[in-house]
Structures are given as structure tokens and as C-alpha cells.
Tab-separated table of C-alpha atoms and ligand atoms in Angstrom:
chain	number	residue	atom	x	y	z
A	1	MET	CA	183.509	-48.669	40.859
A	2	LYS	CA	180.495	-46.954	42.326
A	3	LEU	CA	181.368	-44.180	44.755
A	4	ILE	CA	178.844	-42.954	47.255
A	5	THR	CA	179.450	-39.374	46.143
A	6	ASN	CA	181.666	-37.043	44.107
A	7	ARG	CA	183.037	-33.597	44.782
A	8	VAL	CA	180.580	-30.731	45.122
A	9	TYR	CA	179.684	-28.894	41.886
A	10	GLY	CA	182.063	-25.986	41.317
A	11	ALA	CA	184.778	-27.293	43.630
A	12	GLU	CA	188.044	-28.785	42.366
A	13	ASP	CA	190.586	-31.160	43.849
A	14	ILE	CA	194.226	-30.211	43.503
A	15	LEU	CA	195.943	-33.539	42.962
A	16	PRO	CA	199.465	-34.597	44.014
A	17	ALA	CA	200.677	-34.535	40.398
A	18	ASP	CA	199.657	-30.864	40.010
A	19	VAL	CA	200.277	-29.385	43.412
A	20	TYR	CA	203.876	-28.403	42.614
A	21	ARG	CA	202.508	-25.691	40.335
A	22	TRP	CA	200.581	-24.160	43.232
A	23	GLN	CA	203.548	-24.461	45.562
A	24	PHE	CA	205.902	-22.852	43.034
A	25	ILE	CA	203.558	-19.898	42.566
A	26	GLU	CA	202.852	-19.560	46.280
A	27	ASP	CA	206.584	-19.501	47.009
A	28	ILE	CA	207.034	-16.636	44.546
A	29	MET	CA	204.082	-14.786	46.064
A	30	ARG	CA	205.474	-15.211	49.587
A	31	LYS	CA	208.899	-13.963	48.499
A	32	GLN	CA	207.478	-10.973	46.650
A	33	ALA	CA	205.140	-10.074	49.527
A	34	GLN	CA	208.054	-10.216	51.934
A	35	SER	CA	210.232	-8.078	49.734
A	36	TYR	CA	207.485	-5.420	49.780
A	37	GLY	CA	207.378	-5.620	53.608
A	38	PHE	CA	204.164	-7.640	53.996
A	39	ARG	CA	203.569	-10.352	56.597
A	40	GLU	CA	201.087	-13.188	56.305
A	41	ILE	CA	197.715	-13.150	58.047
A	42	ARG	CA	195.481	-16.218	58.373
A	43	THR	CA	191.842	-15.691	59.280
A	44	PRO	CA	188.938	-18.159	59.592
A	45	VAL	CA	187.182	-19.544	56.554
A	46	PHE	CA	183.848	-18.237	57.894
A	47	GLU	CA	182.727	-15.009	59.493
A	48	HIS	CA	179.509	-13.550	60.879
A	49	THR	CA	177.370	-12.742	57.835
A	50	GLU	CA	177.020	-9.163	59.038
A	51	LEU	CA	180.708	-8.566	58.265
A	52	PHE	CA	180.218	-9.184	54.545
A	53	ASN	CA	176.872	-7.403	54.390
A	54	ARG	CA	178.587	-4.311	55.730
A	55	SER	CA	181.916	-4.525	53.927
A	56	VAL	CA	181.314	-6.165	50.556
A	57	GLY	CA	177.950	-4.387	50.524
A	58	ASP	CA	174.401	-5.658	50.538
A	59	THR	CA	173.604	-4.319	47.074
A	60	THR	CA	176.361	-6.382	45.438
A	61	ASP	CA	175.911	-9.645	43.541
A	62	ILE	CA	178.241	-11.324	46.009
A	63	VAL	CA	176.048	-10.616	49.032
A	64	GLN	CA	172.723	-10.837	47.241
A	65	LYS	CA	173.272	-13.973	45.216
A	66	GLU	CA	176.615	-15.618	45.719
A	67	MET	CA	177.258	-16.060	49.428
A	68	TYR	CA	177.170	-19.418	51.211
A	69	THR	CA	175.192	-18.404	54.288
A	70	PHE	CA	173.800	-20.703	56.954
A	71	ASP	CA	172.503	-20.607	60.495
A	72	THR	CA	174.501	-22.444	63.134
A	73	LYS	CA	172.816	-24.677	65.680
A	74	GLY	CA	173.163	-21.755	68.090
A	75	GLY	CA	171.197	-19.532	65.696
A	76	ASP	CA	174.063	-17.318	64.399
A	77	SER	CA	174.159	-16.422	60.725
A	78	ILE	CA	177.551	-17.429	59.356
A	79	SER	CA	178.941	-17.067	55.818
A	80	LEU	CA	181.869	-18.685	54.071
A	81	LYS	CA	184.353	-16.033	52.957
A	82	PRO	CA	183.509	-14.763	49.467
A	83	GLU	CA	186.748	-12.701	49.493
A	84	GLY	CA	189.701	-12.032	51.762
A	85	THR	CA	189.698	-8.323	52.625
A	86	ALA	CA	186.832	-8.239	55.133
A	87	GLY	CA	188.333	-10.941	57.366
A	88	ALA	CA	191.753	-9.283	57.325
A	89	ALA	CA	190.244	-5.887	58.214
A	90	ARG	CA	188.143	-7.407	60.997
A	91	ALA	CA	191.155	-9.212	62.484
A	92	MET	CA	193.286	-6.067	62.262
A	93	LEU	CA	190.646	-4.165	64.264
A	94	GLU	CA	189.745	-6.931	66.688
A	95	HIS	CA	193.355	-7.430	67.764
A	96	GLY	CA	194.237	-3.749	67.800
A	97	ILE	CA	197.136	-4.352	65.398
A	98	TYR	CA	196.899	-0.657	64.502
A	99	ASN	CA	198.394	0.075	67.946
A	100	ASP	CA	201.746	-1.003	66.475
A	101	GLY	CA	201.498	1.925	64.068
A	102	TYR	CA	200.637	2.300	60.425
A	103	PRO	CA	200.965	1.111	57.780
A	104	ILE	CA	199.905	-2.456	58.442
A	105	LYS	CA	200.852	-4.620	55.489
A	106	ALA	CA	199.362	-8.093	55.367
A	107	TYR	CA	199.137	-10.790	52.723
A	108	TYR	CA	197.073	-13.953	52.673
A	109	PHE	CA	196.177	-17.107	50.811
A	110	THR	CA	192.555	-18.074	51.152
A	111	ALA	CA	189.839	-20.249	49.711
A	112	CYS	CA	186.807	-18.175	48.669
A	113	TYR	CA	183.234	-19.369	48.181
A	114	ARG	CA	180.757	-17.892	45.743
A	115	TYR	CA	177.580	-19.529	44.513
A	116	GLU	CA	178.175	-18.844	40.810
A	117	LYS	CA	177.674	-20.729	37.598
A	118	LYS	CA	180.753	-22.846	36.899
A	119	ASN	CA	182.640	-21.656	33.851
A	120	TYR	CA	186.133	-21.248	32.423
A	121	GLY	CA	188.081	-19.592	35.273
A	122	ARG	CA	184.992	-19.543	37.463
A	123	GLN	CA	184.407	-21.948	40.324
A	124	ARG	CA	182.341	-22.041	43.486
A	125	GLU	CA	185.352	-22.730	45.627
A	126	PHE	CA	188.377	-20.850	44.344
A	127	HIS	CA	191.566	-19.473	45.834
A	128	GLN	CA	193.001	-16.022	46.179
A	129	PHE	CA	196.354	-14.562	47.025
A	130	GLY	CA	195.767	-11.103	48.428
A	131	MET	CA	197.659	-8.153	49.839
A	132	GLU	CA	196.213	-5.407	52.029
A	133	VAL	CA	197.652	-2.143	53.349
A	134	PHE	CA	195.837	-0.443	56.238
A	135	GLY	CA	196.528	3.151	57.195
A	136	ALA	CA	198.130	4.576	54.040
A	137	ALA	CA	196.519	7.430	52.141
A	138	SER	CA	199.483	8.291	49.932
A	139	PRO	CA	199.371	7.582	46.190
A	140	PHE	CA	202.686	5.787	46.695
A	141	ALA	CA	200.713	3.100	48.537
A	142	ASP	CA	198.420	2.631	45.517
A	143	ALA	CA	201.417	2.290	43.241
A	144	GLU	CA	203.179	-0.002	45.691
A	145	VAL	CA	200.401	-2.610	45.758
A	146	MET	CA	200.079	-2.530	41.966
A	147	CYS	CA	203.848	-2.962	41.643
A	148	ALA	CA	203.714	-5.840	44.148
A	149	ALA	CA	201.016	-7.647	42.152
A	150	ASN	CA	202.897	-6.980	38.951
A	151	SER	CA	206.137	-8.308	40.458
A	152	VAL	CA	204.465	-11.715	40.885
A	153	PHE	CA	203.560	-11.759	37.173
A	154	GLN	CA	207.082	-10.675	36.242
A	155	ARG	CA	208.726	-13.354	38.409
A	156	LEU	CA	206.520	-15.940	36.758
A	157	GLY	CA	207.555	-14.746	33.311
A	158	VAL	CA	204.086	-13.531	32.245
A	159	ARG	CA	204.320	-11.484	29.059
A	160	ASP	CA	200.772	-10.758	28.101
A	161	ILE	CA	198.971	-8.898	30.875
A	162	THR	CA	197.584	-5.363	31.053
A	163	LEU	CA	197.135	-3.186	34.093
A	164	GLU	CA	193.940	-1.166	33.817
A	165	ILE	CA	193.305	1.610	36.311
A	166	ASN	CA	190.502	3.984	37.138
A	167	SER	CA	189.308	6.265	39.915
A	168	ILE	CA	185.749	5.947	41.173
A	169	GLY	CA	185.930	8.963	43.482
A	170	CYS	CA	184.948	9.300	47.092
A	171	PRO	CA	181.723	9.757	49.091
A	172	GLU	CA	181.982	13.502	48.347
A	173	CYS	CA	181.933	13.271	44.559
A	174	ARG	CA	180.320	9.865	43.951
A	175	PRO	CA	176.685	11.011	44.444
A	176	LYS	CA	177.045	13.461	41.544
A	177	TYR	CA	178.279	10.675	39.297
A	178	THR	CA	175.632	8.234	40.504
A	179	ALA	CA	172.952	10.804	39.675
A	180	ALA	CA	174.368	11.215	36.164
A	181	LEU	CA	174.394	7.439	35.692
A	182	LYS	CA	170.814	7.141	36.911
A	183	GLU	CA	169.710	9.729	34.404
A	184	TYR	CA	171.612	8.068	31.556
A	185	PHE	CA	170.496	4.488	32.275
A	186	SER	CA	166.884	5.520	32.989
A	187	ALA	CA	166.616	6.482	29.327
A	188	HIS	CA	167.562	2.863	28.447
A	189	GLU	CA	165.605	1.212	31.243
A	190	GLU	CA	163.549	-1.133	29.021
A	191	ASP	CA	166.642	-2.607	27.402
A	192	LEU	CA	168.528	-3.347	30.634
A	193	CYS	CA	168.561	-6.847	32.103
A	194	ASP	CA	166.346	-7.526	35.146
A	195	THR	CA	169.265	-7.300	37.559
A	196	CYS	CA	170.400	-3.971	36.144
A	197	ARG	CA	166.892	-2.560	36.264
A	198	SER	CA	166.898	-3.184	39.993
A	199	ARG	CA	170.447	-1.803	40.204
A	200	LEU	CA	169.238	1.408	38.611
A	201	GLN	CA	167.711	2.667	41.838
A	202	ARG	CA	169.956	1.047	44.426
A	203	ASN	CA	173.420	1.161	42.871
A	204	PRO	CA	173.612	2.294	39.246
A	205	MET	CA	177.418	2.047	39.167
A	206	ARG	CA	177.035	-1.737	39.270
A	207	ILE	CA	175.447	-1.611	35.805
A	208	LEU	CA	178.867	-0.717	34.368
A	209	ASP	CA	180.077	-4.089	35.663
A	210	CYS	CA	177.256	-6.126	34.074
A	211	LYS	CA	178.434	-8.931	31.824
A	212	SER	CA	175.267	-9.127	29.693
A	213	PRO	CA	176.092	-8.004	26.126
A	214	VAL	CA	173.134	-5.590	25.889
A	215	CYS	CA	173.913	-3.860	29.182
A	216	SER	CA	177.614	-3.576	28.415
A	217	GLU	CA	176.777	-2.104	25.000
A	218	ILE	CA	174.563	0.530	26.649
A	219	ALA	CA	177.245	1.136	29.292
A	220	LYS	CA	179.737	2.075	26.557
A	221	ASN	CA	178.210	5.533	26.197
A	222	ALA	CA	177.549	6.100	29.895
A	223	PRO	CA	178.980	9.206	31.577
A	224	ASN	CA	182.707	8.900	32.312
A	225	VAL	CA	183.475	8.807	36.033
A	226	LEU	CA	186.706	10.734	35.521
A	227	ASP	CA	184.652	13.764	34.422
A	228	TYR	CA	182.863	13.751	37.778
A	229	ILE	CA	185.477	13.098	40.460
A	230	CYS	CA	186.411	15.989	42.780
A	231	ASP	CA	189.707	17.872	42.688
A	232	ASP	CA	191.207	15.882	45.577
A	233	CYS	CA	190.366	12.551	43.947
A	234	SER	CA	191.580	13.814	40.611
A	235	ARG	CA	194.895	14.960	42.095
A	236	HIS	CA	195.298	11.614	43.875
A	237	PHE	CA	194.709	9.779	40.587
A	238	GLU	CA	197.267	11.942	38.764
A	239	GLU	CA	199.810	11.262	41.523
A	240	VAL	CA	199.177	7.509	41.370
A	241	LYS	CA	199.902	7.659	37.639
A	242	SER	CA	203.143	9.588	38.267
A	243	CYS	CA	204.244	6.953	40.801
A	244	LEU	CA	203.500	4.153	38.322
A	245	ASP	CA	205.449	6.049	35.657
A	246	ALA	CA	208.375	6.441	38.067
A	247	ALA	CA	208.316	2.696	38.763
A	248	GLY	CA	208.171	1.963	35.031
A	249	LEU	CA	204.903	0.055	35.347
A	250	GLY	CA	202.765	0.575	32.269
A	251	TYR	CA	198.972	0.964	32.568
A	252	LYS	CA	195.867	1.867	30.658
A	253	VAL	CA	193.216	4.204	32.086
A	254	GLU	CA	189.912	2.357	31.776
A	255	PRO	CA	186.960	4.461	33.010
A	256	THR	CA	184.504	1.533	32.969
A	257	ILE	CA	186.243	-0.372	35.773
A	258	VAL	CA	184.099	-0.082	38.885
A	259	ARG	CA	184.805	-3.424	40.614
A	260	GLY	CA	182.190	-5.733	42.084
A	261	LEU	CA	182.460	-4.738	45.726
A	262	ASP	CA	180.935	-1.706	47.409
A	263	TYR	CA	183.868	-0.736	49.543
A	264	TYR	CA	186.115	0.739	46.885
A	265	THR	CA	186.968	4.468	46.769
A	266	ARG	CA	189.303	6.362	44.453
A	267	THR	CA	191.776	4.007	42.777
A	268	VAL	CA	190.515	0.721	41.349
A	269	PHE	CA	192.581	-1.537	39.145
A	270	GLU	CA	192.580	-4.851	37.329
A	271	PHE	CA	195.252	-6.963	35.694
A	272	VAL	CA	193.630	-8.383	32.588
A	273	ALA	CA	194.886	-11.258	30.441
A	274	PRO	CA	193.692	-12.302	26.975
A	275	ASP	CA	191.110	-15.139	27.007
A	276	ILE	CA	190.968	-15.085	30.801
A	277	GLY	CA	189.779	-11.623	31.801
A	278	THR	CA	190.574	-10.262	35.222
A	279	VAL	CA	193.242	-12.253	37.002
A	280	CYS	CA	193.780	-9.722	39.776
A	281	GLY	CA	191.489	-6.973	41.002
A	282	GLY	CA	191.895	-4.418	43.709
A	283	GLY	CA	191.805	-0.858	44.804
A	284	ARG	CA	191.495	1.614	47.599
A	285	TYR	CA	188.801	1.236	50.251
A	286	ASP	CA	189.203	4.267	52.484
A	287	GLY	CA	185.774	3.866	54.112
A	288	LEU	CA	185.862	0.161	54.960
A	289	VAL	CA	187.560	0.200	58.362
A	290	GLU	CA	185.211	2.922	59.614
A	291	GLU	CA	182.259	0.942	58.280
A	292	LEU	CA	183.372	-1.954	60.489
A	293	GLY	CA	183.496	0.238	63.586
A	294	GLY	CA	187.125	1.405	63.495
A	295	GLN	CA	188.680	4.846	63.087
A	296	HIS	CA	188.927	6.414	59.645
A	297	THR	CA	191.754	4.371	58.078
A	298	PRO	CA	192.633	4.841	54.411
A	299	SER	CA	193.429	1.369	53.101
A	300	LEU	CA	193.816	-0.628	49.925
A	301	GLY	CA	194.622	-4.025	48.524
A	302	PHE	CA	194.023	-6.637	45.848
A	303	GLY	CA	192.909	-10.204	45.357
A	304	MET	CA	194.549	-12.422	42.740
A	305	GLY	CA	192.696	-15.523	41.592
A	306	MET	CA	194.997	-18.540	41.764
A	307	GLU	CA	192.993	-20.684	39.329
A	308	ARG	CA	192.869	-17.909	36.713
A	309	LEU	CA	196.569	-17.264	37.204
A	310	LEU	CA	197.286	-20.951	36.498
A	311	LEU	CA	195.075	-20.860	33.397
A	312	MET	CA	196.920	-17.770	32.185
A	313	LEU	CA	200.317	-19.450	32.658
A	314	LYS	CA	199.061	-22.458	30.709
A	315	ASN	CA	197.727	-20.269	27.884
A	316	GLN	CA	201.029	-18.403	27.680
A	317	ASN	CA	203.016	-21.668	27.650
A	318	ILE	CA	204.880	-20.785	30.823
A	319	GLU	CA	206.407	-23.961	32.210
A	320	ILE	CA	206.605	-24.452	35.934
A	321	PRO	CA	209.634	-26.569	36.846
A	322	GLU	CA	208.736	-29.903	38.384
A	323	PRO	CA	210.698	-30.436	41.589
A	324	PRO	CA	212.981	-33.477	41.688
A	325	SER	CA	210.835	-36.267	43.033
A	326	CYS	CA	213.720	-38.547	43.966
A	327	ASP	CA	217.456	-37.859	44.231
A	328	LEU	CA	218.389	-41.401	45.181
A	329	TYR	CA	216.576	-44.726	44.952
A	330	VAL	CA	218.176	-47.512	47.014
A	331	ILE	CA	217.396	-51.181	46.495
A	332	GLY	CA	218.251	-53.680	49.221
A	333	LEU	CA	218.420	-57.393	48.311
A	334	GLY	CA	218.028	-59.597	51.368
A	335	ASP	CA	216.965	-58.775	54.908
A	336	LYS	CA	220.266	-57.280	56.066
A	337	ALA	CA	220.757	-55.264	52.904
A	338	LYS	CA	217.214	-53.912	53.142
A	339	LEU	CA	217.971	-52.526	56.595
A	340	LYS	CA	221.218	-50.987	55.329
A	341	ALA	CA	219.310	-49.446	52.401
A	342	PHE	CA	216.688	-48.073	54.781
A	343	SER	CA	219.320	-46.419	56.996
A	344	ILE	CA	221.004	-44.819	53.972
A	345	ILE	CA	217.649	-43.568	52.650
A	346	GLU	CA	216.848	-41.993	56.018
A	347	GLY	CA	220.305	-40.374	56.139
A	348	VAL	CA	219.852	-38.790	52.709
A	349	ARG	CA	216.415	-37.492	53.703
A	350	ASN	CA	217.815	-35.982	56.880
A	351	ALA	CA	220.301	-34.121	54.714
A	352	SER	CA	217.298	-32.498	52.963
A	353	LEU	CA	217.504	-34.457	49.722
A	354	THR	CA	214.811	-36.838	48.576
A	355	ALA	CA	215.361	-40.563	48.725
A	356	GLU	CA	213.120	-43.562	48.270
A	357	GLY	CA	213.144	-47.278	48.780
A	358	ASP	CA	210.655	-50.087	48.482
A	359	ILE	CA	207.709	-50.141	50.894
A	360	VAL	CA	205.337	-52.350	48.913
A	361	GLY	CA	207.412	-55.502	48.338
A	362	ARG	CA	208.443	-55.048	44.668
A	363	THR	CA	210.937	-57.334	42.961
A	364	LEU	CA	214.353	-56.002	41.868
A	365	LYS	CA	213.120	-55.529	38.291
A	366	ALA	CA	209.931	-53.819	39.366
A	367	GLN	CA	211.932	-51.527	41.636
A	368	MET	CA	214.205	-50.519	38.759
A	369	LYS	CA	211.105	-49.686	36.729
A	370	TYR	CA	209.700	-47.745	39.645
A	371	ALA	CA	212.970	-45.794	40.096
A	372	ASN	CA	212.610	-44.736	36.434
A	373	LYS	CA	208.990	-43.809	36.939
A	374	VAL	CA	209.754	-41.502	39.862
A	375	LYS	CA	212.624	-40.053	37.767
A	376	ALA	CA	215.261	-40.979	40.328
A	377	ARG	CA	218.486	-39.107	39.638
A	378	PHE	CA	220.702	-41.842	41.100
A	379	SER	CA	220.073	-45.450	42.036
A	380	MET	CA	222.049	-47.942	44.059
A	381	VAL	CA	221.671	-51.676	44.656
A	382	ILE	CA	222.908	-53.240	47.900
A	383	GLY	CA	223.180	-57.031	48.042
A	384	ASP	CA	225.272	-59.491	50.039
A	385	SER	CA	228.517	-58.809	48.165
A	386	GLU	CA	228.109	-55.024	48.557
A	387	LEU	CA	227.566	-55.493	52.282
A	388	GLU	CA	230.665	-57.660	52.461
A	389	ASN	CA	232.878	-55.232	50.487
A	390	GLY	CA	231.415	-52.146	52.127
A	391	ARG	CA	231.014	-50.556	48.658
A	392	ALA	CA	228.205	-50.246	46.125
A	393	ILE	CA	227.708	-48.806	42.647
A	394	LEU	CA	225.968	-45.464	42.434
A	395	LYS	CA	224.322	-45.154	39.033
A	396	ASN	CA	223.427	-41.859	37.412
A	397	MET	CA	220.048	-42.742	35.877
A	398	GLU	CA	220.212	-40.087	33.167
A	399	THR	CA	223.751	-40.517	31.898
A	400	GLY	CA	224.206	-44.151	32.930
A	401	SER	CA	227.609	-43.334	34.447
A	402	GLN	CA	228.622	-45.389	37.470
A	403	THR	CA	230.682	-44.553	40.540
A	404	SER	CA	231.770	-46.814	43.348
A	405	VAL	CA	230.823	-45.380	46.742
A	406	SER	CA	231.530	-46.490	50.291
A	407	LEU	CA	228.638	-47.818	52.368
A	408	GLY	CA	230.440	-46.672	55.507
A	409	ASP	CA	230.589	-43.232	57.115
A	410	SER	CA	231.975	-41.623	53.984
A	411	PHE	CA	228.891	-42.637	51.925
A	412	PHE	CA	227.287	-39.246	52.358
A	413	SER	CA	230.303	-37.182	51.325
A	414	GLU	CA	230.878	-39.444	48.300
A	415	PHE	CA	227.194	-39.347	47.326
A	416	PHE	CA	227.023	-35.553	47.652
A	417	ALA	CA	230.204	-35.212	45.588
A	418	ALA	CA	228.540	-37.193	42.783
A	419	TYR	CA	225.373	-35.133	43.212
A	420	VAL	CA	227.202	-31.799	42.983
A	421	GLU	CA	229.219	-32.974	39.989
A	422	ASP	CA	225.985	-33.900	38.217
A	423	ASP	CA	224.586	-30.430	39.041
A	424	ASN	CA	227.702	-28.794	37.598
A	425	THR	CA	227.553	-30.842	34.416
A	426	LYS	CA	223.913	-29.849	33.946
A	427	LEU	CA	224.739	-26.181	34.526
A	428	LEU	CA	227.615	-26.279	32.025
A	429	THR	CA	225.355	-27.931	29.444
A	430	GLN	CA	222.770	-25.213	29.997
A	431	LEU	CA	225.437	-22.551	29.546
A	432	ASP	CA	226.649	-24.251	26.358
A	433	ASN	CA	223.077	-24.210	25.041
A	434	ILE	CA	222.744	-20.496	25.797
A	435	ASN	CA	226.053	-19.695	24.064
B	1	ATP	P1	184.457	-11.394	37.921
B	1	ATP	O1	184.105	-10.040	37.412
B	1	ATP	O2	185.250	-12.232	36.963
B	1	ATP	O3	183.268	-12.118	38.511
B	1	ATP	P2	185.096	-10.307	40.461
B	1	ATP	O4	185.135	-8.853	40.208
B	1	ATP	O5	183.870	-10.903	41.061
B	1	ATP	O6	185.459	-11.128	39.120
B	1	ATP	P3	186.952	-10.109	42.649
B	1	ATP	O7	185.904	-10.149	43.674
B	1	ATP	O8	187.616	-8.848	42.397
B	1	ATP	O9	186.382	-10.739	41.295
B	1	ATP	O10	188.042	-11.239	42.985
B	1	ATP	C1	189.413	-11.079	42.631
B	1	ATP	C2	189.875	-12.191	41.735
B	1	ATP	O11	189.432	-13.448	42.212
B	1	ATP	C3	189.316	-12.137	40.336
B	1	ATP	O12	190.051	-11.257	39.554
B	1	ATP	C4	189.489	-13.565	39.864
B	1	ATP	O13	190.813	-13.815	39.481
B	1	ATP	C5	189.193	-14.323	41.125
B	1	ATP	N1	187.802	-14.802	41.119
B	1	ATP	C6	186.685	-14.132	41.451
B	1	ATP	N2	185.605	-14.919	41.359
B	1	ATP	C7	186.053	-16.147	40.967
B	1	ATP	C8	185.442	-17.413	40.719
B	1	ATP	N3	184.129	-17.594	40.886
B	1	ATP	N4	186.230	-18.449	40.334
B	1	ATP	C9	187.563	-18.294	40.189
B	1	ATP	N5	188.199	-17.125	40.427
B	1	ATP	C10	187.466	-16.064	40.803
B	2	MG	MG1	182.240	-11.989	40.292
């Protein structure tokens, strides 16, 4: 087979056989977000490029190298979202949501686009689950978003993940630190990579984030940001730690975390997993809303990479339960029986269970095989004699046990009785296994 084209480099298809994993995780994320008082926001996949230049920052790798930017036919510069915060902040401001009072708590699922080299856990189109809080300066807010992210990992049964936190200060104390970094890295200028050499003047803090082995080795002895932050930032950081302690969420202070986006102030954090690296990154961005033209609005949030989360679950052997694909498979033999089968199938579906019948013209034998393939829990064959007697045999495909059920009005109550009994048996077996 010769196709005219394949998917774009760095993009992945999520196929029907795998999508249940995404849906399972997304359901948990939705539930957790709701239990922390967040509501979903959906914003466009593209924005005016200016938004990202101003928010993500035009000295960052994302804006300088990774953004998918193009001119529209009308001559506007548009970029595909490289992250989710900027769009959420813009929408919050544009629609005056702040008029409803603070805090505004929003969560989102979004595709993100970054022109990066494809690698393990690194794609050009990837997906994030994110949470943002606008209008909350209290350290409780910092702890709350970290607890919310952590609650997703806990619900999924993740064992091996570390929360690393740091404070990168505020516009008051940052210049002092930046000056110290400039002085330190200038002494190592020749050894730095080309990118970091240019970072040295424009944004030396970015050097701490460089993934080149030489730069990260040099960065090990760089001045520690926590020695430079002002009293207010220091107090805030101490209070965040107390809140995390009160919530029982363990963490490690990691002074080299600076995060790849310009808008962060004070608290920054990452959830890091072995072999994967950062699965979730976030922090406080008290200056962002003002930067976009709004009032001063202390805010914070995180982005969690869905693909990396899935890789982490795989590495930690965490099974995601496959949903039942078919509760009942009904086979009709003969024209009249086929119509009866079809009406029963529709009835079961309307009762929110899953049912299937033949739509491709398979023989009886092939249908039985197919019912096995789709892991049907029950099957039933309706032929002439079943139509005549008004009863058919409901077969439990796992245990092989058979029950006679009415094909009349009481079919549904009899079928559901068999279904519930099967559920109970499974539960009791599970309990037996636990005991
Ligand atoms: P990294 O340092 O790995 O490049 P980052 O600091 O650029 O990550 P963020 O901008 O903080 O990442 O994005 C938040 C999360 O989104 C990351 O922790 C990761 O899980 C995910 N992510 C970021 N870039 C990619 C990518 N290219 N492919 C897949 N997931 C990504
Ligand atoms: Mg990156």
C-alpha cells in the first residue's frame, strides 16, 4: 500500500485501542480539578504571536526556536499554542471574568506545539493538562495547586515521583541574583554552549536550565538563588513549605529549578519521575496578567504533560483498566430474528450498557468468534424457535453458564438481573482473593 503521505514528524496518532488510557486519566483529572474547585476553560489552539512573545518571553527557547508561527492571508502573525497559561490568562482578561471576584480557578486540556527534536517523552505536538489560579497571593494557593497536581498522581497509583520546589524571587530581588549569575558564568564563558553564551547577557538564569552536560556541570557551582531572594520572597517560600508540611505532601528544595518560561516569580516546582524527567511543571507568575495589560494579579498554575504521564505509568507498571467493550452480543438468524436482535441491542444501549450485533454480514460462526474478540460479557442467539417460544438463552461468555430469558417486555429486567449477579460474583471473587 502506498499512501500519499504520513503523519507530520513529531506528531502522534492516538488510536482507538489506546484511547481508553487517555480517557481514564482525563476523567481522574476532571474529578480532581473539580474537587479543588476548578472549572474547565477551553481556548483556541492559536493566538496572536504577540501574546506568547510577551508572556512566555522573547528570550526563551520556546519563543526563539520552538514556536509554530505563520502569517495569515490577512497579514496577522499567529502562533500555535506552545503552552496553556497564556491563552487562559488572555481569555480571563478579555471576558472580564475577574469581575466575578477572585480567585478564578480554571483547568484545561490542550494540545501544545513546539518545534523540538523528537525524543523519548518529547514530541512536536503534545498534550497538557493544566490548572491556573488567578488572583491569589497566599502561600496556601501555591500549596493548593501542588496538592492538586499530586492528587492526580495519587489517584493513578503513582509511587515513584518527587516534588521539587524552589523560589526564584521577584522583580525586586531577581536583578541582584542575575548580576551574580552573570559574574559567575562570565568566568566560564568559553566553555558554555553557543546558546548559553548568548543567554549570558540577555537572561543568565536560563543557563541553569540548559541540558548540555558541560553547561549543567558548570551550573552546579553557580550562586544559589535562595541566598539572594528578598525577605518577602523568603517568607513566602517558608510559608509555602509549612502549608505543604501541613498537607503531608513531601518535597525536596532544588535551587537549580528555574523553569523554561519567563513569567515565573517566587515559587517554581516540578514533579520529576525516574527515567522520564519532569512530568509536571509550574509555579507562580505574579507579573503575567499585568504584562498582558491587566491589573496586578498574583497568579499561579502548572502544566502536566499527558504523554510523559502515560510513559511514567507504563514504566511503573500501573495498569489502566480497559472499559468493557461489549456487555451483550446478540445474533439474529433470519430476517425477522435479525430485526428482533436489533431492537434488543438498541434497548440495551439506551439503558447505558454496551451491546453489539452484526453490521457486516458475518455467518453465525464468525459472529461467535467476533463476540469473543470484542470480549462480550454475554451473548444470545435468536432464531425461529426462539421467536416462536418468546425465550432465548443468555450465555455468560466467561463462565459458560446459561440462563433462559424472555424476549418480551421482561427481557431487560431479566438481562439486568443476570448482569448484576455476574458483577456480584466477580466482586466476591475479588474479595476472596484479597482475604
Ligand atoms: P523540558 O525541560 O523537558 O523541555 P519544559 O520546561 O519545556 O520541559 P514546560 O513548558 O514546563 O516544559 O511544560 C510542562 C510539561 O509539558 C512538561 O513537564 C512536560 O511534561 C510537557 N512537555 C513539555 N514539552 C514537551 C514536549 N516537547 N513533548 C512532550 N511533552 C512536553
Ligand atoms: Mg522544553
